[in-house]
Tab-separated table of C-alpha atoms in Angstrom:
chain	number	residue	atom	x	y	z
A	22	UNK	CA	1.289	-3.105	5.696
A	23	UNK	CA	-2.132	-3.543	4.089
A	24	UNK	CA	-3.495	-0.857	6.407
A	25	UNK	CA	-0.752	1.592	5.343
A	26	UNK	CA	-1.312	0.975	1.643
A	27	UNK	CA	-5.018	1.465	2.202
A	28	UNK	CA	-4.449	4.794	3.989
A	29	UNK	CA	-2.000	6.097	1.381
A	30	UNK	CA	-4.010	4.948	-1.631
A	31	UNK	CA	-7.349	6.251	-0.409
A	32	UNK	CA	-5.929	9.696	0.343
A	33	UNK	CA	-3.901	9.676	-2.867
A	34	UNK	CA	-6.952	8.778	-4.929
A	35	UNK	CA	-9.100	11.385	-3.178
A	36	UNK	CA	-7.127	14.616	-2.742
A	37	UNK	CA	-5.227	14.957	-6.066
A	38	UNK	CA	-8.405	13.863	-7.851
A	39	UNK	CA	-10.456	16.503	-6.054
A	40	UNK	CA	-7.819	19.167	-6.654
A	41	UNK	CA	-7.665	18.427	-10.401
A	42	UNK	CA	-11.457	18.375	-10.571
A	43	UNK	CA	-11.599	21.662	-8.668
A	44	UNK	CA	-9.100	23.375	-10.969
A	45	UNK	CA	-11.089	22.195	-13.992
A	46	UNK	CA	-13.910	24.341	-12.628
A	47	UNK	CA	-11.718	27.446	-12.886
A	48	UNK	CA	-9.085	27.009	-15.610
A	49	UNK	CA	-8.865	25.203	-18.922
A	50	UNK	CA	-5.116	24.545	-19.327
A	51	UNK	CA	-4.559	20.832	-18.688
A	52	UNK	CA	-0.810	21.380	-18.254
A	53	UNK	CA	-1.404	23.619	-15.212
A	54	UNK	CA	-3.878	21.120	-13.779
A	55	UNK	CA	-1.335	18.316	-14.171
A	56	UNK	CA	1.443	20.456	-12.663
A	57	UNK	CA	-0.756	21.333	-9.678
A	58	UNK	CA	-1.741	17.681	-9.285
A	59	UNK	CA	1.872	16.506	-9.302
A	60	UNK	CA	2.918	19.273	-6.890
A	61	UNK	CA	0.116	18.160	-4.561
A	62	UNK	CA	1.253	14.528	-4.855
A	63	UNK	CA	4.820	15.551	-3.967
A	64	UNK	CA	3.634	17.632	-1.005
A	65	UNK	CA	1.035	15.138	0.211
A	66	UNK	CA	3.275	12.073	-0.009
A	67	UNK	CA	6.019	13.810	1.982
A	68	UNK	CA	3.612	15.257	4.558
A	69	UNK	CA	1.935	11.879	5.044
A	70	UNK	CA	4.995	9.650	4.733
A	71	UNK	CA	7.548	11.717	6.641
A	72	UNK	CA	4.843	12.990	8.993
A	73	UNK	CA	3.806	9.399	9.704
A	74	UNK	CA	7.397	8.316	10.278
A	75	UNK	CA	8.085	11.144	12.716
A	76	UNK	CA	4.784	10.469	14.487
A	77	UNK	CA	5.963	6.866	14.881
A	78	UNK	CA	9.270	8.048	16.279
A	79	UNK	CA	7.426	10.323	18.707
A	80	UNK	CA	5.361	7.335	19.817
A	81	UNK	CA	8.522	5.336	20.521
A	82	UNK	CA	9.945	8.237	22.532
A	83	UNK	CA	6.666	8.601	24.435
A	84	UNK	CA	6.670	4.890	25.265
A	85	UNK	CA	10.278	5.002	26.471
A	86	UNK	CA	9.575	8.070	28.620
A	87	UNK	CA	6.532	6.399	30.212
A	88	UNK	CA	8.499	3.197	30.749
A	89	UNK	CA	11.218	5.112	32.590
A	90	UNK	CA	8.578	6.867	34.684
A	91	UNK	CA	6.909	3.572	35.623
A	92	UNK	CA	10.264	2.052	36.686
A	93	UNK	CA	10.897	5.161	38.761
A	94	UNK	CA	7.474	5.041	40.399
A	95	UNK	CA	7.717	1.319	41.143
A	96	UNK	CA	11.049	2.033	42.857
A	97	UNK	CA	10.093	5.181	44.741
A	98	UNK	CA	6.335	4.858	45.329
A	99	UNK	CA	5.671	1.098	45.369
A	100	UNK	CA	2.533	1.489	47.528
A	101	UNK	CA	0.986	3.936	45.087
A	102	UNK	CA	1.708	1.573	42.194
A	103	UNK	CA	0.236	-1.363	44.101
A	104	UNK	CA	-2.925	0.681	44.613
A	105	UNK	CA	-3.044	1.283	40.838
A	106	UNK	CA	-2.960	-2.479	40.228
A	107	UNK	CA	-5.847	-2.866	42.710
A	108	UNK	CA	-7.776	-0.120	40.893
A	109	UNK	CA	-7.430	-1.944	37.572
A	110	UNK	CA	-8.952	-5.136	38.973
A	111	UNK	CA	-11.589	-3.577	41.209
A	112	UNK	CA	-13.244	-2.279	38.059
A	113	UNK	CA	-13.934	-5.892	37.098
A	114	UNK	CA	-15.463	-6.848	40.437
A	115	UNK	CA	-12.609	-9.063	41.643
A	116	UNK	CA	-12.587	-9.976	45.325
A	117	UNK	CA	-10.157	-8.323	47.743
A	118	UNK	CA	-8.276	-11.588	48.403
A	119	UNK	CA	-7.679	-12.358	44.697
A	120	UNK	CA	-6.612	-8.782	44.050
A	121	UNK	CA	-4.155	-8.901	46.941
A	122	UNK	CA	-2.693	-12.170	45.620
A	123	UNK	CA	-2.171	-10.605	42.189
A	124	UNK	CA	-0.591	-7.496	43.711
A	125	UNK	CA	1.795	-9.555	45.831
A	126	UNK	CA	2.891	-11.788	42.953
A	127	UNK	CA	3.256	-8.985	40.425
A	128	UNK	CA	5.320	-6.830	42.773
A	129	UNK	CA	7.904	-9.603	43.144
A	130	UNK	CA	9.161	-9.233	39.555
A	131	UNK	CA	9.811	-5.573	38.775
A	132	UNK	CA	10.052	-6.056	34.996
A	133	UNK	CA	6.774	-7.937	34.767
A	134	UNK	CA	5.150	-5.422	37.076
A	135	UNK	CA	6.190	-2.465	34.913
A	136	UNK	CA	5.177	-4.367	31.765
A	137	UNK	CA	1.779	-4.965	33.342
A	138	UNK	CA	1.333	-1.284	34.266
A	139	UNK	CA	2.324	-0.156	30.781
A	140	UNK	CA	-0.257	-2.344	29.145
A	141	UNK	CA	-3.138	-2.419	31.616
A	142	UNK	CA	-2.932	0.912	33.372
A	143	UNK	CA	-1.681	3.068	30.496
A	144	UNK	CA	-2.896	0.936	27.590
A	145	UNK	CA	0.455	1.277	25.772
A	146	UNK	CA	1.917	-1.425	23.537
A	147	UNK	CA	5.629	-1.335	22.748
A	148	UNK	CA	5.931	0.453	19.382
A	149	UNK	CA	8.430	-0.689	16.755
A	150	UNK	CA	10.547	1.952	15.005
A	151	UNK	CA	11.362	-0.324	12.038
A	152	UNK	CA	7.654	-0.804	11.630
A	153	UNK	CA	7.199	2.990	11.621
A	154	UNK	CA	9.845	3.335	8.910
A	155	UNK	CA	8.273	0.678	6.673
A	156	UNK	CA	4.845	2.097	7.356
A	157	UNK	CA	5.916	5.610	6.308
A	158	UNK	CA	7.413	4.301	3.078
A	159	UNK	CA	4.271	2.292	2.251
A	160	UNK	CA	2.004	5.280	2.911
A	161	UNK	CA	4.175	7.672	0.873
A	162	UNK	CA	4.473	5.351	-2.143
A	163	UNK	CA	0.787	4.402	-2.064
A	164	UNK	CA	-0.115	8.097	-2.002
A	165	UNK	CA	1.975	8.655	-5.156
A	166	UNK	CA	0.470	5.643	-6.949
A	167	UNK	CA	-3.057	6.603	-5.902
A	168	UNK	CA	-2.502	10.230	-6.886
A	169	UNK	CA	-1.165	9.483	-10.384
A	170	UNK	CA	-4.351	7.587	-11.349
A	171	UNK	CA	-6.748	10.585	-11.420
A	172	UNK	CA	-4.178	12.694	-13.322
A	173	UNK	CA	-3.605	10.170	-16.123
A	174	UNK	CA	-6.817	11.142	-17.919
A	175	UNK	CA	-5.635	14.755	-18.155
A	176	UNK	CA	-2.431	13.622	-19.899
A	177	UNK	CA	-4.374	12.044	-22.716
A	178	UNK	CA	-7.365	14.379	-22.921
A	179	UNK	CA	-7.727	17.184	-25.475
A	180	UNK	CA	-9.543	19.528	-23.097
A	181	UNK	CA	-9.652	19.868	-19.323
A	182	UNK	CA	-13.386	19.060	-19.357
A	183	UNK	CA	-12.678	15.818	-21.199
A	184	UNK	CA	-9.888	15.045	-18.715
A	185	UNK	CA	-12.270	15.608	-15.808
A	186	UNK	CA	-14.900	13.388	-17.400
A	187	UNK	CA	-12.538	10.406	-17.769
A	188	UNK	CA	-10.869	11.134	-14.441
A	189	UNK	CA	-14.248	10.899	-12.672
A	190	UNK	CA	-14.974	7.529	-14.282
A	191	UNK	CA	-11.509	6.048	-13.675
A	192	UNK	CA	-11.128	7.411	-10.132
A	193	UNK	CA	-14.720	6.601	-9.185
A	194	UNK	CA	-14.150	3.026	-10.319
A	195	UNK	CA	-10.822	2.773	-8.483
A	196	UNK	CA	-12.314	4.201	-5.274
A	197	UNK	CA	-15.167	1.724	-5.475
A	198	UNK	CA	-12.992	-1.357	-6.130
A	199	UNK	CA	-10.449	-0.177	-3.599
A	200	UNK	CA	-13.111	0.546	-0.941
A	201	UNK	CA	-14.545	-2.900	-1.567
A	202	UNK	CA	-11.282	-4.742	-0.911
A	203	UNK	CA	-10.299	-2.427	1.908
A	204	UNK	CA	-13.521	-3.242	3.767
A	205	UNK	CA	-13.110	-6.929	3.016
A	206	UNK	CA	-9.590	-6.919	4.507
A	207	UNK	CA	-10.673	-5.201	7.724
A	208	UNK	CA	-13.776	-7.388	8.060
A	209	UNK	CA	-16.457	-4.806	7.202
A	210	UNK	CA	-19.405	-5.206	4.817
A	211	UNK	CA	-17.562	-4.615	1.513
A	212	UNK	CA	-20.334	-3.020	-0.544
A	213	UNK	CA	-21.062	-0.504	2.188
A	214	UNK	CA	-17.353	0.405	2.428
A	215	UNK	CA	-17.076	0.744	-1.346
A	216	UNK	CA	-20.006	3.178	-1.496
A	217	UNK	CA	-18.691	5.114	1.494
A	218	UNK	CA	-15.225	5.829	0.089
A	219	UNK	CA	-16.645	6.694	-3.354
A	220	UNK	CA	-18.972	9.251	-1.757
A	221	UNK	CA	-16.087	10.891	0.146
A	222	UNK	CA	-14.166	11.235	-3.132
A	223	UNK	CA	-17.181	12.639	-4.964
A	224	UNK	CA	-17.982	15.127	-2.185
A	225	UNK	CA	-14.367	16.321	-1.966
A	226	UNK	CA	-14.146	16.759	-5.745
A	227	UNK	CA	-17.551	18.442	-5.971
A	228	UNK	CA	-16.748	20.909	-3.202
A	229	UNK	CA	-13.337	21.728	-4.680
A	230	UNK	CA	-14.981	22.260	-8.084
A	231	UNK	CA	-17.510	24.762	-6.745
A	232	UNK	CA	-14.970	26.557	-4.554
A	233	UNK	CA	-12.653	26.965	-7.548
A	234	UNK	CA	-15.456	28.059	-9.881
A	235	UNK	CA	-16.645	30.667	-7.370
A	236	UNK	CA	-13.188	32.189	-7.059
A	237	UNK	CA	-11.357	31.449	-10.299
B	12	UNK	CA	-9.660	17.941	20.992
B	13	UNK	CA	-6.156	19.420	21.200
B	14	UNK	CA	-4.853	16.369	19.330
B	15	UNK	CA	-7.398	16.857	16.528
B	16	UNK	CA	-6.637	20.545	16.156
B	17	UNK	CA	-2.940	19.696	16.060
B	18	UNK	CA	-3.475	17.095	13.312
B	19	UNK	CA	-5.682	19.357	11.213
B	20	UNK	CA	-3.552	22.462	11.627
B	21	UNK	CA	-0.235	20.780	10.904
B	22	UNK	CA	-1.544	19.183	7.707
B	23	UNK	CA	-3.361	22.369	6.739
B	24	UNK	CA	-0.242	24.443	7.236
B	25	UNK	CA	1.916	21.948	5.330
B	26	UNK	CA	0.071	20.739	2.222
B	27	UNK	CA	-1.608	23.919	0.881
B	28	UNK	CA	1.635	25.792	1.641
B	29	UNK	CA	3.687	23.242	-0.286
B	30	UNK	CA	1.220	23.206	-3.164
B	31	UNK	CA	1.276	27.008	-3.489
B	32	UNK	CA	5.066	27.003	-3.257
B	33	UNK	CA	5.220	24.263	-5.880
B	34	UNK	CA	2.974	26.124	-8.300
B	35	UNK	CA	5.081	29.258	-7.878
B	36	UNK	CA	7.917	27.189	-9.375
B	37	UNK	CA	5.891	26.709	-12.560
B	38	UNK	CA	3.420	29.565	-13.047
B	39	UNK	CA	3.309	33.249	-12.248
B	40	UNK	CA	-0.429	33.993	-11.968
B	41	UNK	CA	-1.196	34.441	-8.269
B	42	UNK	CA	-4.945	34.042	-8.894
B	43	UNK	CA	-4.433	30.479	-10.177
B	44	UNK	CA	-2.169	29.685	-7.230
B	45	UNK	CA	-4.811	30.956	-4.802
B	46	UNK	CA	-7.573	29.040	-6.610
B	47	UNK	CA	-5.533	25.846	-6.511
B	48	UNK	CA	-4.753	26.424	-2.826
B	49	UNK	CA	-8.409	26.938	-1.933
B	50	UNK	CA	-9.473	23.911	-3.994
B	51	UNK	CA	-6.881	21.838	-2.115
B	52	UNK	CA	-8.162	23.182	1.223
B	53	UNK	CA	-11.719	22.209	0.262
B	54	UNK	CA	-10.629	18.735	-0.862
B	55	UNK	CA	-8.241	18.133	2.019
B	56	UNK	CA	-10.586	19.291	4.759
B	57	UNK	CA	-13.371	17.038	3.474
B	58	UNK	CA	-11.079	14.047	2.928
B	59	UNK	CA	-9.579	14.434	6.400
B	60	UNK	CA	-12.727	15.497	8.269
B	61	UNK	CA	-15.288	13.212	6.652
B	62	UNK	CA	-12.684	10.459	6.246
B	63	UNK	CA	-11.880	10.719	9.937
B	64	UNK	CA	-15.545	10.664	10.909
B	65	UNK	CA	-16.261	7.569	8.829
B	66	UNK	CA	-13.121	5.886	10.169
B	67	UNK	CA	-14.498	6.582	13.666
B	68	UNK	CA	-17.838	5.066	12.678
B	69	UNK	CA	-16.046	2.006	11.319
B	70	UNK	CA	-14.229	1.689	14.643
B	71	UNK	CA	-17.531	1.757	16.535
B	72	UNK	CA	-18.928	-0.930	14.226
B	73	UNK	CA	-15.793	-3.025	14.660
B	74	UNK	CA	-16.054	-2.738	18.447
B	75	UNK	CA	-19.724	-3.732	18.428
B	76	UNK	CA	-19.013	-6.736	16.188
B	77	UNK	CA	-16.187	-7.919	18.460
B	78	UNK	CA	-18.367	-7.381	21.541
B	79	UNK	CA	-21.093	-9.549	20.044
B	80	UNK	CA	-18.528	-12.221	19.177
B	81	UNK	CA	-17.121	-12.203	22.744
B	82	UNK	CA	-20.607	-12.600	24.253
B	83	UNK	CA	-21.227	-15.476	21.868
B	84	UNK	CA	-17.936	-17.179	22.729
B	85	UNK	CA	-18.447	-16.738	26.473
B	86	UNK	CA	-21.844	-18.414	26.061
B	87	UNK	CA	-20.863	-21.218	23.705
B	88	UNK	CA	-17.168	-21.870	24.452
B	89	UNK	CA	-16.736	-20.804	28.106
B	90	UNK	CA	-13.752	-23.141	28.594
B	91	UNK	CA	-11.889	-21.633	25.658
B	92	UNK	CA	-12.531	-18.140	27.002
B	93	UNK	CA	-11.365	-19.144	30.469
B	94	UNK	CA	-8.148	-20.402	28.904
B	95	UNK	CA	-7.718	-17.015	27.219
B	96	UNK	CA	-7.964	-15.287	30.600
B	97	UNK	CA	-5.298	-17.678	31.922
B	98	UNK	CA	-3.081	-16.886	28.918
B	99	UNK	CA	-3.280	-13.149	29.625
B	100	UNK	CA	-2.031	-13.590	33.194
B	101	UNK	CA	0.503	-16.331	32.570
B	102	UNK	CA	2.453	-13.818	30.501
B	103	UNK	CA	2.996	-11.820	33.692
B	104	UNK	CA	4.229	-14.795	35.721
B	105	UNK	CA	1.175	-15.109	37.981
B	106	UNK	CA	0.839	-18.348	39.966
B	107	UNK	CA	-1.683	-21.022	38.958
B	108	UNK	CA	-3.761	-20.538	42.098
B	109	UNK	CA	-4.134	-16.763	41.687
B	110	UNK	CA	-4.943	-17.182	38.014
B	111	UNK	CA	-7.629	-19.758	38.814
B	112	UNK	CA	-9.153	-17.440	41.421
B	113	UNK	CA	-9.346	-14.633	38.851
B	114	UNK	CA	-10.861	-16.945	36.249
B	115	UNK	CA	-13.519	-18.196	38.685
B	116	UNK	CA	-14.507	-14.730	39.861
B	117	UNK	CA	-14.531	-13.184	36.392
B	118	UNK	CA	-16.655	-15.956	34.914
B	119	UNK	CA	-19.405	-15.328	37.468
B	120	UNK	CA	-20.364	-11.982	35.944
B	121	UNK	CA	-20.745	-12.301	32.185
B	122	UNK	CA	-20.754	-8.546	31.493
B	123	UNK	CA	-17.573	-7.926	33.466
B	124	UNK	CA	-15.973	-10.971	31.868
B	125	UNK	CA	-16.691	-9.754	28.337
B	126	UNK	CA	-15.572	-6.234	29.289
B	127	UNK	CA	-12.333	-7.739	30.576
B	128	UNK	CA	-11.726	-9.744	27.398
B	129	UNK	CA	-12.401	-6.717	25.206
B	130	UNK	CA	-9.830	-4.645	26.991
B	131	UNK	CA	-7.149	-7.131	28.006
B	132	UNK	CA	-7.294	-9.794	25.321
B	133	UNK	CA	-8.218	-7.640	22.330
B	134	UNK	CA	-6.910	-4.295	23.587
B	135	UNK	CA	-10.092	-2.485	22.510
B	136	UNK	CA	-11.525	0.512	24.335
B	137	UNK	CA	-15.164	1.413	23.761
B	138	UNK	CA	-15.129	4.098	21.063
B	139	UNK	CA	-17.497	7.057	21.268
B	140	UNK	CA	-19.335	8.100	18.114
B	141	UNK	CA	-20.056	11.612	19.433
B	142	UNK	CA	-16.352	11.931	20.025
B	143	UNK	CA	-15.702	10.854	16.411
B	144	UNK	CA	-18.138	13.491	15.155
B	145	UNK	CA	-16.546	16.273	17.191
B	146	UNK	CA	-13.100	15.063	16.242
B	147	UNK	CA	-13.928	15.139	12.512
B	148	UNK	CA	-15.274	18.678	12.801
B	149	UNK	CA	-12.180	19.875	14.706
B	150	UNK	CA	-9.820	18.312	12.154
B	151	UNK	CA	-11.736	19.709	9.174
B	152	UNK	CA	-11.963	23.259	10.561
B	153	UNK	CA	-8.330	23.274	11.720
B	154	UNK	CA	-7.263	22.148	8.240
B	155	UNK	CA	-9.119	25.125	6.726
B	156	UNK	CA	-7.655	27.604	9.226
B	157	UNK	CA	-4.149	26.171	8.807
B	158	UNK	CA	-4.482	26.143	5.023
B	159	UNK	CA	-5.626	29.762	4.708
B	160	UNK	CA	-2.491	31.071	6.459
B	161	UNK	CA	0.053	30.213	3.705
B	162	UNK	CA	-2.286	31.564	1.007
B	163	UNK	CA	-2.810	34.969	2.635
B	164	UNK	CA	0.552	36.278	1.398
B	165	UNK	CA	-0.444	35.543	-2.198
B	166	UNK	CA	-3.575	37.675	-1.780
B	167	UNK	CA	-1.545	40.729	-0.917
B	168	UNK	CA	1.557	40.141	-3.047
B	169	UNK	CA	2.203	41.808	-6.408
B	170	UNK	CA	3.972	38.800	-7.890
B	171	UNK	CA	3.859	35.079	-7.181
B	172	UNK	CA	7.533	35.152	-6.188
B	173	UNK	CA	6.801	37.830	-3.615
B	174	UNK	CA	3.834	35.806	-2.360
B	175	UNK	CA	6.058	32.761	-1.979
B	176	UNK	CA	8.672	34.765	-0.112
B	177	UNK	CA	6.216	36.064	2.506
B	178	UNK	CA	4.362	32.741	2.614
B	179	UNK	CA	7.609	30.951	3.514
B	180	UNK	CA	8.288	33.392	6.351
B	181	UNK	CA	4.729	33.371	7.741
B	182	UNK	CA	4.194	29.622	7.377
B	183	UNK	CA	7.676	28.761	8.624
B	184	UNK	CA	7.029	30.859	11.725
B	185	UNK	CA	3.574	29.332	12.260
B	186	UNK	CA	4.926	25.789	11.845
B	187	UNK	CA	7.665	26.524	14.352
B	188	UNK	CA	5.397	28.099	16.992
B	189	UNK	CA	2.762	25.450	16.390
B	190	UNK	CA	5.277	22.591	16.596
B	191	UNK	CA	6.596	24.084	19.818
B	192	UNK	CA	3.205	24.126	21.566
B	193	UNK	CA	2.149	20.817	20.052
B	194	UNK	CA	5.206	19.106	21.546
B	195	UNK	CA	4.668	20.867	24.849
B	196	UNK	CA	1.069	19.616	25.042
B	197	UNK	CA	2.025	15.989	24.340
B	198	UNK	CA	5.004	16.154	26.706
B	199	UNK	CA	7.846	16.117	24.161
B	200	UNK	CA	10.925	18.370	24.073
B	201	UNK	CA	9.313	21.462	22.476
B	202	UNK	CA	12.295	22.867	20.561
B	203	UNK	CA	12.958	19.500	18.939
B	204	UNK	CA	9.287	19.207	17.909
B	205	UNK	CA	9.277	22.744	16.525
B	206	UNK	CA	12.314	22.067	14.337
B	207	UNK	CA	10.900	18.724	13.224
B	208	UNK	CA	7.573	20.059	11.953
B	209	UNK	CA	9.241	23.040	10.250
B	210	UNK	CA	11.580	20.688	8.382
B	211	UNK	CA	8.656	18.559	7.145
B	212	UNK	CA	6.965	21.709	5.804
B	213	UNK	CA	10.163	22.929	4.136
B	214	UNK	CA	10.884	19.541	2.555
B	215	UNK	CA	7.330	19.175	1.250
B	216	UNK	CA	7.369	22.700	-0.214
B	217	UNK	CA	10.859	22.276	-1.686
B	218	UNK	CA	9.988	18.982	-3.358
B	219	UNK	CA	6.720	20.341	-4.741
B	220	UNK	CA	8.598	23.376	-6.091
B	221	UNK	CA	11.151	21.274	-7.967
B	222	UNK	CA	8.554	18.791	-9.245
B	223	UNK	CA	6.443	21.663	-10.596
B	224	UNK	CA	9.451	23.460	-12.093
B	225	UNK	CA	10.606	20.271	-13.850
B	226	UNK	CA	7.195	19.729	-15.448
B	227	UNK	CA	5.561	23.144	-15.738
């Protein structure tokens, strides 16, 4: 949940901010900048939210397909599957006799055996579709919230330049505070994370500004 | 590599397309639509590419921190770590004697033991920073390539409406073909994947259009 909000917010703060900043380099009508920003928020939140949900669904389908395949292989090629268990443990220097004991015991319970292969051979954890749904919603909403912040300054500013000026301050501050807590939550050095995410935002906005100025 | 190109392309095809479509709902100057689209491509490719690279770096740092912690725990609390090995195998219904044999053998080689804990207790695979760098570059470049496609029609169109019309056809086709091969590569039913990704693009563009028309 925290991870999803972090993903949505950081992209929402970055891309609409950079787009608005970029447009300020080319045009002076704040209403067009705000319209473009809101259109980007609509597009981005759907692409990220719905895209994330469907990616989650794909993951569930992939897991189920692999699970079916493992059950099939355990049934039809049990010797090959036993060899795969041996391969997993040989990597860790286990003796032949211990490995054989594990293979014998695992192969007695088909469900446990397949569960073992899914996790240790294929490295797949059972995905949760409800989780994917909640995750998509969190990412989409966080993107909208994050994206509105950089646009607010343009609502209240007299000129686009003024809007950009306040937007840089407000968004820069938000990125910094947000990067700080994000890093804290995931157990990283917080100051380092704060600087990192602020630099991404600044680089994206700066590049968009110069691209727009060159063309517009 | 294929996965990164798929991620970059599908977002690049979707978001700049939806933004341009959205703006067409509010303004008629194709040059502003193109400028906004290119600014979004600049912002999005940096946010995704650089963001992805730094996320990869964070993952490497996280892995290294956990590795250090496991070495420390194996040194200072070997009994606790042995119990954790037992816990992993008890889940799969292994007998006490086999589990003890594994624990004894694993604990003889500290490196193998830690490697085992990293993978089977924590589920962490050693990340590769060169991989993260390549991955970021692939995503960024694919986003640019994907994003240029929906804008091309606006370059050659007389009116924004005409640009939107051709952009919908070209992008819709690209999303479909792209979704088809994407699903094929990851072993999903290709037609289903093609329809899915095209619907995301259409929904994002439609929403952006109505948001922009409401406000603009």
